């Protein structure tokens, strides 16, 4: 139950720990479902990316045979995700949005209830205010009744959603696995044709002497990158920033104002240009 304010004064307010807990659960669960929805939405794209990349490479090197084989691999398995998972998740999140709006409405009702209670207590200390007392008593009773109804509905629904969360996690994972398995089976079927092409490649295949001529050119170009030495320790604040230790040698790929982009110990990222010196 909630505890009504019992003393006159601005600092004395109705305390409702159950409603506070319900709000925290709603926010936490909505965030969880949004993360699950994001994973479900990007899974098809991420699954198709390797095949699409190989196909684009085959197109660029004009290998029509590989292009045809890769085109034959059906992007199947994910049709059900939109209908069976993504759409229901979006509906579920909208329900949490509505519940959160009702919690905010309940909070505003509590504020009005406390305000009428405070005014009522103030009037009761005075004489000749019977009419006003009756007016604010009616207002207070109405807000209290509305608050109790909103509160009861919210807490009951939150408890039901909490139980539901524990039961739907497994089906969500199962649905994703089933869809992904269908796609992998399609890839496996098409890949058997790729394996036939690979058997036609001579064993211990090496570039010819003419083909080897491109290697020094590529190598020479890579040596043209500027190198700098770290003067200070730099700890990244963002995922795309590069960790620097004093004395590290960094290969610079891009200079962009105060932040440069480079590679250090096999990792790439941005670092402040005033933390290094050119060597």
CSV table of C-alpha atoms in Angstrom, one decimal:
chain,number,residue,atom,x,y,z
A,1,UNK,CA,0.0,0.0,0.0
A,2,UNK,CA,1.0,3.6,-0.4
A,3,UNK,CA,1.4,5.9,2.6
A,4,UNK,CA,-0.5,9.3,2.4
A,5,UNK,CA,1.1,12.4,3.6
A,6,UNK,CA,0.0,13.1,7.2
A,7,UNK,CA,1.6,16.4,8.0
A,8,UNK,CA,1.2,19.9,6.5
A,9,UNK,CA,4.2,21.1,4.6
A,10,UNK,CA,5.7,20.9,1.2
A,11,UNK,CA,8.3,18.3,2.1
A,12,UNK,CA,5.7,15.9,3.3
A,13,UNK,CA,4.5,13.8,0.3
A,14,UNK,CA,2.8,10.5,-0.3
A,15,UNK,CA,5.3,7.7,-0.5
A,16,UNK,CA,4.7,4.7,-2.7
A,17,UNK,CA,7.6,2.3,-3.0
A,18,UNK,CA,5.5,-0.3,-4.8
A,19,UNK,CA,4.7,2.1,-7.6
A,20,UNK,CA,8.4,3.2,-7.7
A,21,UNK,CA,9.5,-0.5,-8.1
A,22,UNK,CA,6.9,-1.0,-10.8
A,23,UNK,CA,8.2,2.0,-12.8
A,24,UNK,CA,11.8,0.7,-12.5
A,25,UNK,CA,10.7,-2.7,-13.8
A,26,UNK,CA,8.8,-1.3,-16.7
A,27,UNK,CA,11.8,0.9,-17.8
A,28,UNK,CA,14.2,-2.1,-17.4
A,29,UNK,CA,12.0,-4.6,-19.3
A,30,UNK,CA,11.3,-2.1,-22.1
A,31,UNK,CA,15.0,-1.5,-22.5
A,32,UNK,CA,15.6,-5.3,-22.6
A,33,UNK,CA,12.9,-5.9,-25.3
A,34,UNK,CA,14.3,-3.0,-27.4
A,35,UNK,CA,17.7,-4.7,-27.3
A,36,UNK,CA,16.2,-8.0,-28.3
A,37,UNK,CA,14.3,-6.3,-31.1
A,38,UNK,CA,17.5,-4.6,-32.4
A,39,UNK,CA,19.2,-8.0,-32.5
A,40,UNK,CA,16.3,-9.6,-34.4
A,41,UNK,CA,16.3,-6.7,-36.9
A,42,UNK,CA,20.0,-6.8,-37.7
A,43,UNK,CA,20.4,-10.6,-37.7
A,44,UNK,CA,19.3,-11.1,-41.4
A,45,UNK,CA,21.6,-8.3,-42.6
A,46,UNK,CA,24.5,-9.6,-40.7
A,47,UNK,CA,23.8,-13.2,-41.9
A,48,UNK,CA,23.6,-12.1,-45.5
A,49,UNK,CA,26.7,-9.9,-45.4
A,50,UNK,CA,29.4,-12.6,-46.1
A,51,UNK,CA,27.6,-14.0,-49.1
A,52,UNK,CA,26.9,-10.5,-50.4
A,53,UNK,CA,30.5,-9.5,-50.0
A,54,UNK,CA,31.8,-12.6,-51.8
A,55,UNK,CA,29.3,-11.9,-54.6
A,56,UNK,CA,30.4,-8.3,-55.0
A,57,UNK,CA,34.0,-9.5,-55.2
A,58,UNK,CA,33.1,-12.0,-57.8
A,59,UNK,CA,31.4,-9.3,-59.8
A,60,UNK,CA,34.5,-7.1,-59.6
A,61,UNK,CA,36.8,-9.8,-60.8
A,62,UNK,CA,34.3,-10.8,-63.5
A,63,UNK,CA,33.8,-14.3,-62.3
A,64,UNK,CA,30.2,-14.9,-63.6
A,65,UNK,CA,30.3,-18.6,-62.5
A,66,UNK,CA,30.8,-17.7,-58.9
A,67,UNK,CA,28.2,-14.9,-59.1
A,68,UNK,CA,25.6,-17.4,-60.5
A,69,UNK,CA,26.3,-19.9,-57.7
A,70,UNK,CA,26.1,-17.2,-55.0
A,71,UNK,CA,22.9,-15.8,-56.5
A,72,UNK,CA,21.4,-19.3,-56.2
A,73,UNK,CA,21.8,-19.3,-52.5
A,74,UNK,CA,18.4,-18.3,-51.2
A,75,UNK,CA,18.0,-15.8,-48.5
A,76,UNK,CA,15.5,-18.0,-46.8
A,77,UNK,CA,14.8,-18.6,-43.2
A,78,UNK,CA,14.2,-15.0,-42.1
A,79,UNK,CA,10.7,-14.4,-43.6
A,80,UNK,CA,9.1,-15.6,-40.3
A,81,UNK,CA,11.1,-13.2,-38.2
A,82,UNK,CA,9.2,-10.1,-39.3
A,83,UNK,CA,5.8,-11.7,-38.6
A,84,UNK,CA,6.5,-14.0,-35.7
A,85,UNK,CA,9.0,-12.0,-33.8
A,86,UNK,CA,9.7,-8.4,-34.9
A,87,UNK,CA,6.1,-7.3,-35.2
A,88,UNK,CA,5.0,-8.9,-31.8
A,89,UNK,CA,8.0,-7.4,-30.1
A,90,UNK,CA,7.2,-3.9,-31.4
A,91,UNK,CA,3.6,-4.4,-30.2
A,92,UNK,CA,5.0,-5.5,-26.8
A,93,UNK,CA,7.2,-2.4,-26.5
A,94,UNK,CA,4.2,-0.2,-27.4
A,95,UNK,CA,2.4,-1.8,-24.5
A,96,UNK,CA,5.3,-0.9,-22.2
A,97,UNK,CA,5.2,2.7,-23.6
A,98,UNK,CA,1.5,2.9,-22.7
A,99,UNK,CA,2.1,1.5,-19.2
A,100,UNK,CA,4.9,4.0,-18.7
A,101,UNK,CA,2.6,6.9,-19.7
A,102,UNK,CA,0.0,5.6,-17.2
A,103,UNK,CA,2.7,5.5,-14.5
A,104,UNK,CA,3.5,9.2,-15.2
A,105,UNK,CA,-0.3,10.0,-15.1
A,106,UNK,CA,-0.5,8.2,-11.7
A,107,UNK,CA,2.5,10.3,-10.5
A,108,UNK,CA,0.7,13.5,-11.5
A,109,UNK,CA,-2.5,12.3,-9.8
A,110,UNK,CA,-0.5,11.8,-6.6
A,111,UNK,CA,0.8,15.3,-6.8
A,112,UNK,CA,-2.7,16.7,-7.2
A,113,UNK,CA,-3.9,14.5,-4.3
A,114,UNK,CA,-1.2,15.8,-2.0
A,115,UNK,CA,-1.9,19.4,-3.0
A,116,UNK,CA,-5.7,19.0,-2.2
A,117,UNK,CA,-4.8,17.3,1.0
A,118,UNK,CA,-2.5,20.1,2.1
A,119,UNK,CA,-5.1,22.7,1.2
A,120,UNK,CA,-7.8,20.8,3.1
A,121,UNK,CA,-5.6,20.6,6.2
A,122,UNK,CA,-4.9,24.3,6.0
A,123,UNK,CA,-8.6,25.2,5.7
A,124,UNK,CA,-9.5,22.9,8.7
A,125,UNK,CA,-7.3,25.1,10.9
A,126,UNK,CA,-9.5,28.1,10.1
A,127,UNK,CA,-13.1,29.0,11.0
A,128,UNK,CA,-15.9,29.8,8.6
A,129,UNK,CA,-14.4,27.8,5.8
A,130,UNK,CA,-16.9,24.9,5.7
A,131,UNK,CA,-17.9,25.5,2.1
A,132,UNK,CA,-14.3,25.4,1.0
A,133,UNK,CA,-13.5,22.4,3.2
A,134,UNK,CA,-16.3,20.4,1.5
A,135,UNK,CA,-15.1,21.5,-1.9
A,136,UNK,CA,-11.5,20.3,-1.3
A,137,UNK,CA,-12.7,17.2,0.5
A,138,UNK,CA,-14.5,16.2,-2.6
A,139,UNK,CA,-11.5,17.0,-4.8
A,140,UNK,CA,-9.2,15.1,-2.5
A,141,UNK,CA,-11.5,12.0,-2.3
A,142,UNK,CA,-11.8,12.0,-6.1
A,143,UNK,CA,-8.0,12.2,-6.7
A,144,UNK,CA,-7.4,9.5,-4.0
A,145,UNK,CA,-9.9,7.1,-5.6
A,146,UNK,CA,-8.4,7.7,-9.1
A,147,UNK,CA,-4.8,7.2,-7.7
A,148,UNK,CA,-5.8,4.0,-6.0
A,149,UNK,CA,-7.4,2.6,-9.2
A,150,UNK,CA,-4.5,3.6,-11.4
A,151,UNK,CA,-2.0,2.3,-8.9
A,152,UNK,CA,-3.7,-1.1,-8.6
A,153,UNK,CA,-4.0,-1.6,-12.3
A,154,UNK,CA,-0.3,-0.7,-12.9
A,155,UNK,CA,1.1,-2.9,-10.2
A,156,UNK,CA,-1.1,-5.9,-11.3
A,157,UNK,CA,-0.1,-5.5,-14.9
A,158,UNK,CA,3.6,-5.1,-14.1
A,159,UNK,CA,3.6,-8.3,-12.0
A,160,UNK,CA,1.9,-10.1,-15.0
A,161,UNK,CA,4.5,-8.7,-17.4
A,162,UNK,CA,7.3,-9.7,-15.1
A,163,UNK,CA,6.1,-13.3,-15.0
A,164,UNK,CA,5.6,-13.2,-18.8
A,165,UNK,CA,9.2,-12.0,-19.3
A,166,UNK,CA,10.5,-15.2,-17.8
A,167,UNK,CA,8.4,-17.4,-20.0
A,168,UNK,CA,9.0,-15.8,-23.5
A,169,UNK,CA,12.8,-15.5,-23.4
A,170,UNK,CA,13.2,-19.1,-24.5
A,171,UNK,CA,10.8,-19.0,-27.4
A,172,UNK,CA,12.4,-15.8,-28.7
A,173,UNK,CA,15.8,-17.5,-28.8
A,174,UNK,CA,14.4,-20.7,-30.3
A,175,UNK,CA,12.7,-18.6,-33.1
A,176,UNK,CA,16.0,-16.9,-34.0
A,177,UNK,CA,17.8,-20.2,-34.0
A,178,UNK,CA,15.2,-21.9,-36.2
A,179,UNK,CA,15.3,-19.1,-38.8
A,180,UNK,CA,19.1,-18.9,-38.8
A,181,UNK,CA,19.4,-22.7,-39.2
A,182,UNK,CA,17.1,-22.6,-42.3
A,183,UNK,CA,19.4,-20.0,-43.8
A,184,UNK,CA,22.6,-22.0,-43.0
A,185,UNK,CA,21.0,-25.0,-44.7
A,186,UNK,CA,20.5,-22.9,-47.8
A,187,UNK,CA,24.1,-21.7,-47.7
A,188,UNK,CA,25.3,-25.2,-47.2
A,189,UNK,CA,23.4,-26.4,-50.2
A,190,UNK,CA,24.8,-23.7,-52.4
A,191,UNK,CA,28.3,-24.0,-51.0
A,192,UNK,CA,28.7,-27.6,-52.4
A,193,UNK,CA,28.9,-26.0,-55.8
A,194,UNK,CA,31.6,-23.6,-54.6
A,195,UNK,CA,33.5,-26.7,-53.3
A,196,UNK,CA,33.4,-28.1,-56.8
A,197,UNK,CA,34.9,-25.0,-58.2
A,198,UNK,CA,37.7,-25.1,-55.6
A,199,UNK,CA,38.6,-28.6,-56.6
A,200,UNK,CA,39.4,-27.2,-60.1
A,201,UNK,CA,42.1,-25.0,-58.6
A,202,UNK,CA,45.5,-26.6,-58.9
A,203,UNK,CA,47.0,-27.8,-55.6
A,204,UNK,CA,49.7,-25.5,-54.1
A,205,UNK,CA,48.5,-22.7,-56.4
A,206,UNK,CA,50.8,-19.7,-56.6
A,207,UNK,CA,50.8,-16.5,-58.4
A,208,UNK,CA,52.7,-16.4,-61.6
A,209,UNK,CA,55.8,-14.2,-61.9
A,210,UNK,CA,53.7,-11.6,-63.7
A,211,UNK,CA,51.1,-11.7,-60.9
A,212,UNK,CA,53.8,-11.3,-58.3
A,213,UNK,CA,54.7,-7.9,-59.7
A,214,UNK,CA,51.7,-6.4,-58.0
A,215,UNK,CA,52.9,-7.4,-54.5
A,216,UNK,CA,55.9,-5.0,-54.3
A,217,UNK,CA,53.7,-2.2,-55.4
A,218,UNK,CA,51.2,-2.8,-52.7
A,219,UNK,CA,54.0,-3.3,-50.1
A,220,UNK,CA,55.7,-0.1,-51.2
A,221,UNK,CA,52.5,1.9,-50.9
A,222,UNK,CA,51.9,0.7,-47.4
A,223,UNK,CA,55.4,2.0,-46.3
A,224,UNK,CA,54.4,5.5,-47.3
A,225,UNK,CA,52.2,5.9,-44.2
A,226,UNK,CA,53.5,8.4,-41.7
A,227,UNK,CA,54.7,7.0,-38.4
A,228,UNK,CA,54.5,8.8,-35.1
A,229,UNK,CA,55.6,8.1,-31.5
A,230,UNK,CA,53.3,8.5,-28.5
A,231,UNK,CA,54.6,11.1,-26.0
A,232,UNK,CA,52.0,10.4,-23.3
A,233,UNK,CA,49.5,7.8,-22.1
A,234,UNK,CA,46.1,8.1,-23.6
A,235,UNK,CA,43.1,6.1,-22.4
A,236,UNK,CA,40.1,5.8,-24.9
A,237,UNK,CA,36.8,7.3,-23.9
A,238,UNK,CA,35.0,5.9,-26.9
A,239,UNK,CA,35.0,2.5,-28.7
A,240,UNK,CA,36.5,4.0,-31.8
A,241,UNK,CA,39.5,5.6,-30.0
A,242,UNK,CA,43.0,4.1,-29.8
A,243,UNK,CA,44.9,3.2,-26.6
A,244,UNK,CA,48.3,4.8,-26.4
A,245,UNK,CA,51.2,4.1,-24.1
A,246,UNK,CA,54.2,6.4,-23.9
A,247,UNK,CA,56.7,5.4,-26.5
A,248,UNK,CA,54.3,3.5,-28.8
A,249,UNK,CA,54.9,3.7,-32.5
A,250,UNK,CA,51.6,4.4,-34.4
A,251,UNK,CA,51.1,4.2,-38.1
A,252,UNK,CA,48.9,7.1,-39.3
A,253,UNK,CA,46.3,6.4,-41.9
A,254,UNK,CA,44.4,9.7,-41.8
A,255,UNK,CA,45.1,13.2,-40.4
A,256,UNK,CA,41.9,15.1,-39.5
A,257,UNK,CA,42.5,18.2,-37.4
A,258,UNK,CA,43.2,17.5,-33.8
A,259,UNK,CA,42.2,13.8,-34.1
A,260,UNK,CA,44.2,11.4,-36.3
A,261,UNK,CA,43.3,7.9,-37.3
A,262,UNK,CA,46.0,5.1,-37.1
A,263,UNK,CA,47.1,1.7,-36.0
A,264,UNK,CA,48.8,0.6,-32.8
A,265,UNK,CA,49.6,-3.0,-31.8
A,266,UNK,CA,47.2,-4.3,-34.5
A,267,UNK,CA,44.3,-2.1,-33.4
A,268,UNK,CA,43.0,0.9,-35.2
A,269,UNK,CA,41.2,4.0,-33.9
A,270,UNK,CA,41.4,7.8,-33.4
A,271,UNK,CA,43.9,9.5,-31.1
A,272,UNK,CA,44.8,13.1,-30.3
A,273,UNK,CA,47.5,14.5,-32.6
A,274,UNK,CA,49.0,16.6,-29.8
A,275,UNK,CA,49.9,13.3,-27.9
A,276,UNK,CA,52.4,12.2,-30.5
A,277,UNK,CA,55.5,13.4,-32.4
A,278,UNK,CA,56.4,12.6,-36.0
A,279,UNK,CA,59.4,10.2,-36.4
